[in-house]
Amino acid sequence: MATTDKYDRQLRLWGSSGQRALGQTTIVLINATAAGTETLKNLVLPGVGAIHVVDAADAPAVPKSSRTGSAPPFDNFFVFDDGHDGENANGADKMEVEEGDDDKAAASASASTCSPVPSRAEVASKHLCELNPDVSGAHTTVPSLSSTEYGPLLDTIIQQSSLPSLLIVASDVPPKPLLDVSRAAWDRSIPLIIVRSCGLVGSVRIQVESHPVVESKPDSEVPDLRLADPSG
């Protein structure tokens, strides 16, 4: 449960009711691109209740650092291989070869090659939840974004979630599956945020039936100095 001291800054912004609403919401991310994981990061740190990452099985595999050369291109801060990242692994392998322990180095390389590669949804959910222990995470890997039936998928996520609110973030989703997500979200009255990025240019679109503001916080209030009616 969120504590006052831990979330002091945002409590001053949206108050205890806003923090409570955030903590009672599950965020469903569809397509764990860099823009999507960064969006989730900015919700995990303030203390959202839970996250659920949905991604395709044919999504780009988790990059592994090369054992003999330079590391592969890195474009998603929350999608990386825990066992084969950084310079330490490369350095350790080089040391083993220099010491002449060829059998041990070969066994290590064989084990890393045969080990199953986790899905992008699994890795992103795991690393995002490490930012805040108050947030629970889950993931779903679908065959592809285009062939997924999002209505039953959202119904399953709603049944599995113990939180009352649900919000969908669609990150760089192609037009056809995005339309399917939009229809499924609209039919279930679930707010949808569409995020797209291209380099330093990005866009955010919101699909929601209504968004009433019930706790407005005016920037300033005009004090009553009783100048017009001093006796009143």
Coordinates of N, CA and C in Angstrom, one line a residue:
M1 N 0.9 -1.2 0.0 CA 0.0 0.0 0.0 C 0.9 1.2 0.0
A2 N 0.5 2.2 -0.7 CA 1.3 3.5 -0.8 C 1.3 4.2 0.5
T3 N 2.4 4.8 0.8 CA 2.5 5.5 2.1 C 2.7 7.0 1.8
T4 N 2.3 7.8 2.7 CA 2.3 9.3 2.5 C 3.7 9.8 2.3
D5 N 4.7 9.3 3.0 CA 6.1 9.8 2.9 C 6.7 9.4 1.5
K6 N 6.4 8.2 1.0 CA 7.0 7.7 -0.2 C 6.5 8.5 -1.4
Y7 N 5.2 8.9 -1.4 CA 4.6 9.6 -2.5 C 4.2 11.0 -2.1
D8 N 5.0 11.7 -1.4 CA 4.7 13.0 -0.9 C 4.5 14.0 -2.0
R9 N 5.4 14.0 -3.0 CA 5.3 15.0 -4.0 C 4.1 15.0 -4.8
Q10 N 3.7 13.7 -5.3 CA 2.4 13.7 -6.1 C 1.2 13.9 -5.2
L11 N 1.3 13.6 -3.9 CA 0.1 13.8 -3.1 C -0.2 15.3 -3.0
R12 N 0.8 16.1 -3.1 CA 0.6 17.6 -3.1 C 0.0 18.0 -4.4
L13 N 0.2 17.2 -5.5 CA -0.4 17.5 -6.8 C -1.8 17.1 -6.9
W14 N -2.1 15.8 -6.7 CA -3.5 15.4 -6.9 C -4.2 14.9 -5.6
G15 N -3.6 15.0 -4.5 CA -4.2 14.7 -3.2 C -4.4 13.3 -2.9
S16 N -4.9 12.9 -1.8 CA -5.0 11.5 -1.4 C -6.1 10.8 -2.2
S17 N -7.1 11.5 -2.7 CA -8.1 10.8 -3.5 C -7.5 10.4 -4.9
G18 N -6.7 11.3 -5.5 CA -6.0 11.0 -6.7 C -5.0 9.8 -6.6
Q19 N -4.3 9.8 -5.5 CA -3.4 8.7 -5.2 C -4.1 7.4 -5.0
R20 N -5.2 7.5 -4.3 CA -6.0 6.3 -4.1 C -6.6 5.7 -5.4
A21 N -7.0 6.6 -6.3 CA -7.5 6.2 -7.6 C -6.4 5.6 -8.5
L22 N -5.2 6.1 -8.4 CA -4.1 5.6 -9.1 C -3.7 4.2 -8.6
G23 N -3.8 4.0 -7.3 CA -3.4 2.7 -6.7 C -4.5 1.6 -6.9
Q24 N -5.7 2.0 -7.4 CA -6.8 1.1 -7.6 C -6.9 0.8 -9.1
T25 N -5.9 1.1 -9.9 CA -6.0 1.0 -11.4 C -5.0 0.0 -11.9
T26 N -5.4 -0.8 -12.9 CA -4.6 -1.7 -13.6 C -4.3 -1.1 -15.0
I27 N -3.0 -1.0 -15.3 CA -2.7 -0.4 -16.7 C -2.3 -1.6 -17.6
V28 N -3.0 -1.7 -18.7 CA -2.7 -2.7 -19.7 C -2.0 -2.1 -20.8
L29 N -0.7 -2.5 -21.0 CA 0.1 -2.0 -22.1 C 0.0 -3.0 -23.3
I30 N -0.3 -2.5 -24.4 CA -0.3 -3.3 -25.6 C 0.8 -2.9 -26.5
N31 N 1.7 -3.8 -26.8 CA 2.9 -3.6 -27.6 C 4.0 -2.9 -26.7
A32 N 4.9 -3.6 -26.2 CA 6.0 -3.1 -25.3 C 7.1 -2.5 -26.1
T33 N 6.8 -1.4 -26.8 CA 7.9 -0.6 -27.4 C 8.6 0.3 -26.4
A34 N 9.6 1.0 -26.9 CA 10.2 1.9 -25.9 C 9.3 3.0 -25.4
A35 N 8.4 3.5 -26.3 CA 7.5 4.6 -25.8 C 6.5 4.0 -24.8
G36 N 6.1 2.7 -25.1 CA 5.1 2.1 -24.1 C 5.7 1.8 -22.8
T37 N 6.9 1.3 -22.7 CA 7.6 1.0 -21.4 C 7.9 2.3 -20.7
E38 N 8.3 3.3 -21.4 CA 8.6 4.6 -20.7 C 7.3 5.2 -20.1
T39 N 6.2 5.0 -20.9 CA 4.9 5.5 -20.3 C 4.5 4.7 -19.1
L40 N 4.7 3.4 -19.1 CA 4.4 2.6 -17.9 C 5.4 3.0 -16.7
K41 N 6.6 3.3 -17.0 CA 7.5 3.7 -16.0 C 7.0 4.9 -15.2
N42 N 6.5 5.9 -16.0 CA 6.0 7.1 -15.3 C 4.7 6.9 -14.6
L43 N 4.1 5.7 -14.7 CA 2.9 5.3 -13.9 C 3.3 4.4 -12.7
V44 N 4.3 3.6 -13.0 CA 4.8 2.6 -11.9 C 5.5 3.4 -10.8
L45 N 6.3 4.4 -11.1 CA 7.0 5.1 -10.1 C 6.0 5.9 -9.1
P46 N 4.9 6.5 -9.6 CA 4.0 7.1 -8.7 C 3.1 6.2 -7.9
G47 N 3.1 4.9 -8.2 CA 2.4 3.9 -7.4 C 1.1 3.4 -8.0
V48 N 1.0 3.1 -9.3 CA -0.2 2.5 -9.9 C -0.4 1.2 -9.3
G49 N -1.6 0.7 -9.3 CA -1.9 -0.6 -8.6 C -1.2 -1.8 -9.2
A50 N -1.4 -1.9 -10.6 CA -0.9 -3.1 -11.2 C -0.7 -2.8 -12.7
I51 N 0.2 -3.6 -13.4 CA 0.4 -3.4 -14.8 C 0.3 -4.8 -15.4
H52 N -0.2 -4.8 -16.7 CA -0.3 -6.0 -17.5 C 0.2 -5.8 -18.9
V53 N 1.3 -6.4 -19.3 CA 1.9 -6.2 -20.6 C 1.4 -7.2 -21.6
V54 N 0.9 -6.8 -22.7 CA 0.5 -7.7 -23.8 C 1.3 -7.4 -25.0
D55 N 2.0 -8.5 -25.5 CA 2.8 -8.3 -26.7 C 2.8 -9.5 -27.5
A56 N 3.2 -9.4 -28.7 CA 3.2 -10.5 -29.7 C 4.4 -11.4 -29.5
A57 N 4.1 -12.7 -29.8 CA 5.2 -13.7 -29.8 C 6.3 -13.4 -30.9
D58 N 5.9 -12.8 -32.0 CA 6.8 -12.4 -33.0 C 7.5 -11.1 -32.8
A59 N 7.3 -10.5 -31.7 CA 8.0 -9.2 -31.4 C 9.5 -9.4 -31.4
P60 N 10.3 -8.4 -31.6 CA 11.7 -8.5 -31.6 C 12.2 -9.2 -30.3
A61 N 13.0 -10.2 -30.5 CA 13.5 -11.0 -29.4 C 14.4 -10.1 -28.5
V62 N 14.5 -10.5 -27.2 CA 15.3 -9.8 -26.2 C 16.7 -9.8 -26.7
P63 N 17.4 -8.7 -26.9 CA 18.8 -8.6 -27.4 C 19.7 -9.2 -26.4
K64 N 20.7 -10.0 -26.9 CA 21.7 -10.6 -26.1 C 23.1 -10.0 -26.5
S65 N 23.9 -9.7 -25.6 CA 25.2 -9.2 -25.9 C 26.0 -10.2 -26.6
S66 N 26.8 -9.8 -27.5 CA 27.6 -10.7 -28.3 C 28.7 -11.2 -27.4
R67 N 29.0 -12.5 -27.4 CA 30.1 -13.1 -26.6 C 31.5 -12.8 -27.2
T68 N 31.5 -12.5 -28.5 CA 32.8 -12.3 -29.2 C 33.0 -10.9 -29.7
G69 N 31.9 -10.1 -29.7 CA 32.0 -8.8 -30.3 C 31.3 -7.8 -29.5
S70 N 30.8 -6.7 -30.2 CA 30.2 -5.6 -29.6 C 28.7 -6.0 -29.3
A71 N 28.1 -5.2 -28.4 CA 26.7 -5.5 -28.0 C 25.8 -5.1 -29.2
P72 N 24.6 -5.7 -29.3 CA 23.6 -5.3 -30.3 C 23.0 -4.0 -30.1
P73 N 22.3 -3.4 -31.1 CA 21.6 -2.1 -30.9 C 20.7 -2.2 -29.7
F74 N 20.6 -1.1 -28.9 CA 19.8 -1.1 -27.7 C 18.9 0.1 -27.8
D75 N 17.6 -0.2 -27.8 CA 16.6 0.9 -28.0 C 15.5 0.9 -27.0
N76 N 15.5 -0.1 -26.1 CA 14.4 -0.2 -25.1 C 15.1 -0.4 -23.7
F77 N 15.0 0.6 -22.8 CA 15.7 0.5 -21.5 C 15.2 -0.7 -20.7
F78 N 14.0 -1.1 -20.9 CA 13.4 -2.2 -20.0 C 13.3 -3.5 -20.7
V79 N 13.9 -3.7 -21.8 CA 14.0 -5.0 -22.5 C 15.4 -5.3 -22.8
F80 N 16.0 -6.2 -21.9 CA 17.3 -6.6 -22.1 C 17.5 -8.0 -21.4
D81 N 18.5 -8.7 -21.7 CA 18.7 -10.0 -21.2 C 19.5 -9.9 -19.9
D82 N 19.0 -10.4 -18.8 CA 19.6 -10.3 -17.5 C 20.9 -11.1 -17.5
G83 N 20.9 -12.2 -18.2 CA 22.1 -13.1 -18.1 C 23.2 -12.8 -19.0
H84 N 23.0 -12.0 -20.0 CA 24.0 -11.8 -21.0 C 24.2 -10.4 -21.4
D85 N 24.0 -9.5 -20.4 CA 24.2 -8.0 -20.8 C 25.4 -7.5 -20.1
G86 N 25.9 -6.4 -20.7 CA 27.0 -5.7 -20.0 C 28.3 -6.2 -20.4
E87 N 29.4 -5.6 -19.9 CA 30.7 -5.9 -20.3 C 31.3 -7.0 -19.4
N88 N 30.6 -7.3 -18.2 CA 31.2 -8.3 -17.3 C 31.1 -9.7 -17.9
A89 N 30.0 -10.0 -18.6 CA 30.0 -11.3 -19.2 C 31.0 -11.5 -20.3
N90 N 31.2 -10.5 -21.1 CA 32.3 -10.6 -22.1 C 33.6 -10.7 -21.5
G91 N 33.9 -9.9 -20.4 CA 35.2 -10.0 -19.8 C 35.4 -11.3 -19.2
A92 N 34.4 -11.9 -18.5 CA 34.5 -13.2 -17.9 C 34.9 -14.3 -18.9
D93 N 34.2 -14.2 -20.1 CA 34.5 -15.2 -21.1 C 35.9 -15.1 -21.6
K94 N 36.4 -13.9 -21.8 CA 37.7 -13.7 -22.3 C 38.7 -14.2 -21.3
M95 N 38.5 -14.0 -20.0 CA 39.4 -14.5 -19.0 C 39.5 -16.0 -19.0
E96 N 38.3 -16.6 -19.2 CA 38.3 -18.1 -19.2 C 39.1 -18.6 -20.4
V97 N 39.0 -18.0 -21.5 CA 39.7 -18.4 -22.7 C 41.2 -18.2 -22.5
E98 N 41.6 -17.1 -21.9 CA 43.0 -16.8 -21.7 C 43.6 -17.8 -20.8
E99 N 42.8 -18.3 -19.8 CA 43.4 -19.2 -18.8 C 43.5 -20.6 -19.4
G100 N 42.9 -20.8 -20.6 CA 43.0 -22.1 -21.3 C 41.9 -23.1 -21.0
D101 N 40.9 -22.7 -20.2 CA 39.8 -23.5 -19.8 C 38.8 -23.6 -21.0
D102 N 39.1 -24.2 -22.1 CA 38.3 -24.2 -23.3 C 37.0 -24.9 -23.1
D103 N 37.1 -26.0 -22.3 CA 35.9 -26.9 -22.1 C 34.8 -26.1 -21.3
K104 N 35.3 -25.4 -20.3 CA 34.3 -24.6 -19.5 C 33.7 -23.5 -20.3
A105 N 34.5 -22.8 -21.1 CA 34.0 -21.7 -21.9 C 33.0 -22.3 -23.0
A106 N 33.3 -23.4 -23.5 CA 32.4 -24.0 -24.5 C 31.0 -24.4 -23.9
A107 N 31.1 -25.0 -22.7 CA 29.9 -25.4 -22.0 C 29.1 -24.2 -21.6
S108 N 29.7 -23.1 -21.2 CA 29.0 -21.9 -20.9 C 28.3 -21.3 -22.1
A109 N 29.0 -21.3 -23.2 CA 28.4 -20.8 -24.5 C 27.2 -21.6 -24.9
S110 N 27.4 -23.0 -24.8 CA 26.3 -23.9 -25.2 C 25.1 -23.7 -24.3
A111 N 25.3 -23.5 -23.0 CA 24.1 -23.3 -22.1 C 23.4 -22.0 -22.4
S112 N 24.1 -21.0 -22.8 CA 23.5 -19.7 -23.1 C 22.7 -19.8 -24.4
T113 N 23.2 -20.6 -25.3 CA 22.6 -20.8 -26.6 C 21.3 -21.6 -26.5
C114 N 21.3 -22.6 -25.6 CA 20.1 -23.5 -25.5 C 19.1 -23.0 -24.5
S115 N 19.4 -22.0 -23.7 CA 18.5 -21.5 -22.7 C 17.3 -20.8 -23.5
P116 N 16.1 -20.9 -23.0 CA 14.9 -20.3 -23.7 C 15.0 -18.8 -23.6
V117 N 14.6 -18.1 -24.6 CA 14.6 -16.7 -24.6 C 13.2 -16.2 -24.1
P118 N 13.2 -15.4 -23.1 CA 11.9 -14.9 -22.6 C 11.2 -14.0 -23.6
S119 N 9.9 -13.9 -23.5 CA 9.2 -13.0 -24.4 C 9.4 -11.5 -24.0
R120 N 9.2 -10.6 -24.9 CA 9.4 -9.2 -24.6 C 8.4 -8.7 -23.5
A121 N 7.2 -9.3 -23.6 CA 6.2 -8.9 -22.6 C 6.6 -9.3 -21.2
E122 N 7.2 -10.5 -21.0 CA 7.6 -11.0 -19.7 C 8.8 -10.2 -19.2
V123 N 9.8 -9.9 -20.0 CA 10.9 -9.1 -19.6 C 10.5 -7.7 -19.2
A124 N 9.7 -7.1 -20.0 CA 9.3 -5.7 -19.7 C 8.5 -5.6 -18.4
S125 N 7.6 -6.5 -18.2 CA 6.8 -6.5 -17.0 C 7.7 -6.7 -15.8
K126 N 8.7 -7.6 -15.9 CA 9.6 -7.9 -14.7 C 10.4 -6.7 -14.4
H127 N 11.0 -6.1 -15.4 CA 11.9 -5.0 -15.1 C 11.1 -3.7 -14.6
L128 N 9.9 -3.5 -15.1 CA 9.1 -2.4 -14.7 C 8.7 -2.5 -13.2
C129 N 8.4 -3.7 -12.8 CA 7.9 -3.9 -11.5 C 9.1 -3.8 -10.5
E130 N 10.3 -4.0 -10.9 CA 11.5 -3.8 -10.1 C 11.6 -2.3 -9.6
L131 N 11.0 -1.4 -10.3 CA 11.1 0.0 -10.0 C 10.3 0.4 -8.7
N132 N 9.2 -0.4 -8.4 CA 8.4 -0.1 -7.3 C 7.8 -1.4 -6.8
P133 N 8.2 -1.8 -5.6 CA 7.7 -3.1 -5.0 C 6.2 -3.1 -4.7
D134 N 5.6 -1.9 -4.6 CA 4.1 -1.8 -4.4 C 3.3 -2.2 -5.6
V135 N 3.9 -2.3 -6.8 CA 3.2 -2.6 -8.0 C 3.3 -4.0 -8.4
S136 N 2.2 -4.7 -8.7 CA 2.2 -6.0 -9.1 C 2.1 -6.1 -10.7
G137 N 2.8 -7.1 -11.3 CA 2.8 -7.1 -12.7 C 2.4 -8.5 -13.3
A138 N 1.9 -8.5 -14.5 CA 1.6 -9.7 -15.2 C 1.8 -9.5 -16.7
H139 N 1.8 -10.5 -17.5 CA 2.1 -10.4 -18.9 C 1.3 -11.4 -19.7
T140 N 1.0 -11.2 -20.9 CA 0.4 -12.1 -21.8 C 1.1 -12.0 -23.2
T141 N 1.5 -13.1 -23.7 CA 2.1 -13.2 -25.0 C 1.1 -13.8 -26.0
V142 N 0.7 -13.0 -27.0 CA -0.2 -13.5 -28.0 C 0.5 -13.8 -29.3
P143 N -0.1 -14.7 -30.1 CA 0.5 -15.0 -31.4 C 0.9 -13.8 -32.2
S144 N 0.0 -12.9 -32.4 CA 0.3 -11.6 -33.1 C -0.7 -10.6 -32.7
L145 N -0.4 -9.3 -32.9 CA -1.3 -8.3 -32.5 C -2.5 -8.2 -33.5
S146 N -2.2 -8.6 -34.7 CA -3.3 -8.5 -35.8 C -4.4 -9.6 -35.6
S147 N -4.0 -10.8 -35.1 CA -4.9 -11.9 -35.1 C -5.6 -12.0 -33.7
T148 N -5.2 -11.2 -32.8 CA -5.8 -11.3 -31.4 C -7.2 -10.8 -31.3
E149 N -8.0 -11.5 -30.6 CA -9.4 -11.1 -30.2 C -9.3 -10.3 -28.9
Y150 N -9.3 -9.0 -29.0 CA -9.1 -8.2 -27.8 C -10.2 -8.2 -26.8
G151 N -11.5 -8.4 -27.3 CA -12.6 -8.5 -26.4 C -12.4 -9.6 -25.3
P152 N -12.3 -10.8 -25.7 CA -12.1 -11.9 -24.7 C -10.8 -11.7 -23.9
L153 N -9.8 -11.1 -24.5 CA -8.5 -10.9 -23.8 C -8.8 -9.9 -22.6
L154 N -9.5 -8.8 -22.9 CA -9.7 -7.8 -21.9 C -10.7 -8.4 -20.8
D155 N -11.6 -9.2 -21.2 CA -12.5 -9.8 -20.2 C -11.7 -10.7 -19.3
T156 N -10.7 -11.4 -19.8 CA -9.9 -12.3 -18.9 C -9.1 -11.4 -18.0
I157 N -8.5 -10.3 -18.5 CA -7.7 -9.5 -17.6 C -8.6 -8.9 -16.5
I158 N -9.8 -8.5 -16.9 CA -10.7 -7.9 -15.9 C -11.0 -8.9 -14.8
Q159 N -11.2 -10.1 -15.2 CA -11.6 -11.2 -14.2 C -10.4 -11.5 -13.3
Q160 N -9.2 -11.5 -13.8 CA -8.0 -11.8 -13.1 C -7.6 -10.6 -12.1
S161 N -8.0 -9.4 -12.5 CA -7.5 -8.3 -11.7 C -8.4 -8.1 -10.5
S162 N -7.8 -7.8 -9.4 CA -8.5 -7.5 -8.1 C -8.8 -6.0 -7.9
L163 N -8.4 -5.2 -8.9 CA -8.6 -3.7 -8.8 C -9.8 -3.3 -9.6
P164 N -10.5 -2.3 -9.1 CA -11.8 -1.9 -9.8 C -11.6 -1.2 -11.1
S165 N -10.5 -0.5 -11.4 CA -10.4 0.3 -12.6 C -9.3 -0.3 -13.6
L166 N -9.6 0.0 -14.8 CA -8.7 -0.5 -15.9 C -8.4 0.6 -16.9
L167 N -7.2 0.7 -17.4 CA -6.8 1.7 -18.4 C -5.9 1.0 -19.4
I168 N -6.1 1.3 -20.7 CA -5.3 0.7 -21.7 C -4.4 1.7 -22.3
V169 N -3.1 1.3 -22.5 CA -2.2 2.1 -23.3 C -1.7 1.3 -24.5
A170 N -2.0 1.8 -25.7 CA -1.6 1.2 -26.9 C -0.4 2.0 -27.5
S171 N 0.7 1.3 -27.6 CA 1.9 1.9 -28.0 C 2.4 1.5 -29.4
D172 N 2.4 2.4 -30.3 CA 2.8 2.2 -31.7 C 2.2 0.9 -32.3
V173 N 0.9 0.8 -32.0 CA 0.1 -0.4 -32.5 C -0.3 0.0 -34.0
P174 N -0.1 -1.0 -34.9 CA -0.5 -0.7 -36.3 C -2.0 -0.4 -36.4
P175 N -2.5 0.2 -37.5 CA -3.9 0.6 -37.6 C -4.9 -0.4 -37.4
K176 N -4.8 -1.6 -38.1 CA -5.8 -2.6 -38.0 C -6.0 -3.2 -36.5
P177 N -4.9 -3.6 -35.9 CA -5.2 -4.1 -34.5 C -5.5 -2.9 -33.6
L178 N -5.1 -1.7 -33.9 CA -5.5 -0.6 -33.0 C -7.0 -0.3 -33.1
L179 N -7.6 -0.5 -34.3 CA -9.0 -0.4 -34.4 C -9.8 -1.5 -33.6
D180 N -9.2 -2.7 -33.6 CA -9.8 -3.7 -32.8 C -9.7 -3.4 -31.3
V181 N -8.6 -2.9 -30.9 CA -8.4 -2.5 -29.5 C -9.4 -1.4 -29.1
S182 N -9.5 -0.4 -30.0 CA -10.4 0.7 -29.8 C -11.9 0.3 -29.6
R183 N -12.3 -0.6 -30.5 CA -13.7 -1.1 -30.4 C -13.9 -1.9 -29.1
A184 N -13.0 -2.8 -28.8 CA -13.2 -3.6 -27.6 C -13.2 -2.7 -26.3
A185 N -12.3 -1.7 -26.3 CA -12.3 -0.8 -25.2 C -13.5 0.1 -25.1
W186 N -14.0 0.5 -26.2 CA -15.2 1.4 -26.2 C -16.5 0.6 -25.8
D187 N -16.6 -0.7 -26.2 CA -17.7 -1.5 -25.8 C -17.7 -1.8 -24.3
R188 N -16.6 -1.8 -23.7 CA -16.5 -2.1 -22.3 C -16.2 -0.8 -21.4
S189 N -16.3 0.3 -22.0 CA -16.2 1.6 -21.3 C -14.9 1.7 -20.6
I190 N -13.8 1.3 -21.3 CA -12.4 1.3 -20.7 C -11.7 2.4 -21.4
P191 N -11.1 3.4 -20.7 CA -10.3 4.5 -21.3 C -9.1 3.9 -22.1
L192 N -8.9 4.5 -23.2 CA -7.8 4.1 -24.1 C -6.9 5.3 -24.4
I193 N -5.6 5.1 -24.2 CA -4.6 6.1 -24.5 C -3.7 5.5 -25.6
I194 N -3.6 6.3 -26.7 CA -2.9 5.8 -27.9 C -1.6 6.6 -28.0
V195 N -0.5 6.0 -27.9 CA 0.9 6.6 -27.9 C 1.6 6.2 -29.1
R196 N 2.2 7.2 -29.8 CA 3.0 6.9 -30.9 C 4.3 7.8 -30.8
S197 N 5.4 7.3 -31.3 CA 6.7 8.0 -31.3 C 7.5 7.7 -32.5
C198 N 8.2 8.7 -33.0 CA 9.1 8.6 -34.1 C 10.3 9.5 -33.8
G199 N 11.3 8.9 -33.3 CA 12.4 9.8 -32.9 C 12.0 10.7 -31.7
L200 N 12.2 12.0 -32.0 CA 11.9 13.0 -31.0 C 10.5 13.5 -31.1
V201 N 9.7 13.0 -32.1 CA 8.3 13.4 -32.3 C 7.4 12.3 -31.8
G202 N 6.4 12.8 -31.1 CA 5.4 11.8 -30.5 C 4.0 12.4 -30.5
S203 N 3.0 11.5 -30.3 CA 1.6 12.0 -30.2 C 0.9 11.1 -29.2
V204 N -0.1 11.7 -28.5 CA -0.9 11.1 -27.6 C -2.4 11.4 -27.9
R205 N -3.2 10.3 -28.0 CA -4.6 10.5 -28.3 C -5.4 9.7 -27.2
I206 N -6.5 10.3 -26.8 CA -7.3 9.7 -25.7 C -8.7 9.3 -26.2
Q207 N -9.1 8.1 -25.9 CA -10.5 7.7 -26.3 C -11.2 7.4 -24.9
V208 N -12.2 8.2 -24.6 CA -12.9 8.0 -23.4 C -14.3 8.6 -23.6
E209 N -15.3 8.0 -23.0 CA -16.7 8.5 -23.1 C -16.8 9.8 -22.5
S210 N -16.4 10.0 -21.3 CA -16.4 11.3 -20.6 C -15.4 11.3 -19.5
H211 N -14.9 12.5 -19.1 CA -13.9 12.6 -18.1 C -14.3 13.8 -17.2
P212 N -15.2 13.7 -16.3 CA -15.6 14.8 -15.5 C -14.5 15.1 -14.4
V213 N -14.3 16.3 -14.1 CA -13.4 16.7 -13.1 C -14.2 17.1 -11.9
V214 N -14.1 16.4 -10.8 CA -15.0 16.6 -9.7 C -14.2 17.3 -8.5
E215 N -12.9 17.4 -8.7 CA -12.1 18.1 -7.6 C -11.2 19.1 -8.3
S216 N -11.7 20.2 -8.8 CA -10.9 21.2 -9.4 C -10.1 21.9 -8.4
K217 N -8.9 22.2 -8.8 CA -8.0 23.0 -7.9 C -7.6 24.3 -8.5
P218 N -8.3 25.4 -8.2 CA -8.0 26.6 -8.9 C -6.6 27.1 -8.5
D219 N -6.0 27.8 -9.5 CA -4.6 28.3 -9.3 C -4.6 29.3 -8.2
S220 N -5.6 30.2 -8.1 CA -5.6 31.2 -7.1 C -7.0 31.6 -6.8
E221 N -7.2 32.0 -5.6 CA -8.6 32.4 -5.1 C -8.5 33.9 -4.8
V222 N -9.5 34.6 -5.2 CA -9.5 36.1 -4.9 C -10.0 36.3 -3.5
P223 N -9.2 36.8 -2.6 CA -9.7 37.0 -1.2 C -10.7 38.1 -1.2
D224 N -11.6 37.9 -0.2 CA -12.7 38.9 0.0 C -12.2 39.9 1.0
L225 N -11.8 41.1 0.5 CA -11.3 42.1 1.4 C -12.3 43.1 1.9
R226 N -13.6 42.8 1.5 CA -14.7 43.6 1.9 C -14.6 45.1 1.6
L227 N -14.0 45.4 0.4 CA -13.8 46.8 0.0 C -15.1 47.4 -0.5
A228 N -16.0 46.6 -1.2 CA -17.2 47.1 -1.7 C -18.2 47.3 -0.6
D229 N -18.2 46.5 0.5 CA -19.2 46.6 1.6 C -18.5 46.3 2.9
P230 N -17.8 47.3 3.4 CA -17.0 47.1 4.6 C -17.8 46.6 5.8
S231 N -19.1 47.0 5.8 CA -19.9 46.7 7.0 C -20.4 45.2 6.9
G232 N -20.4 44.7 5.7 CA -20.9 43.3 5.5 C -19.9 42.3 6.1

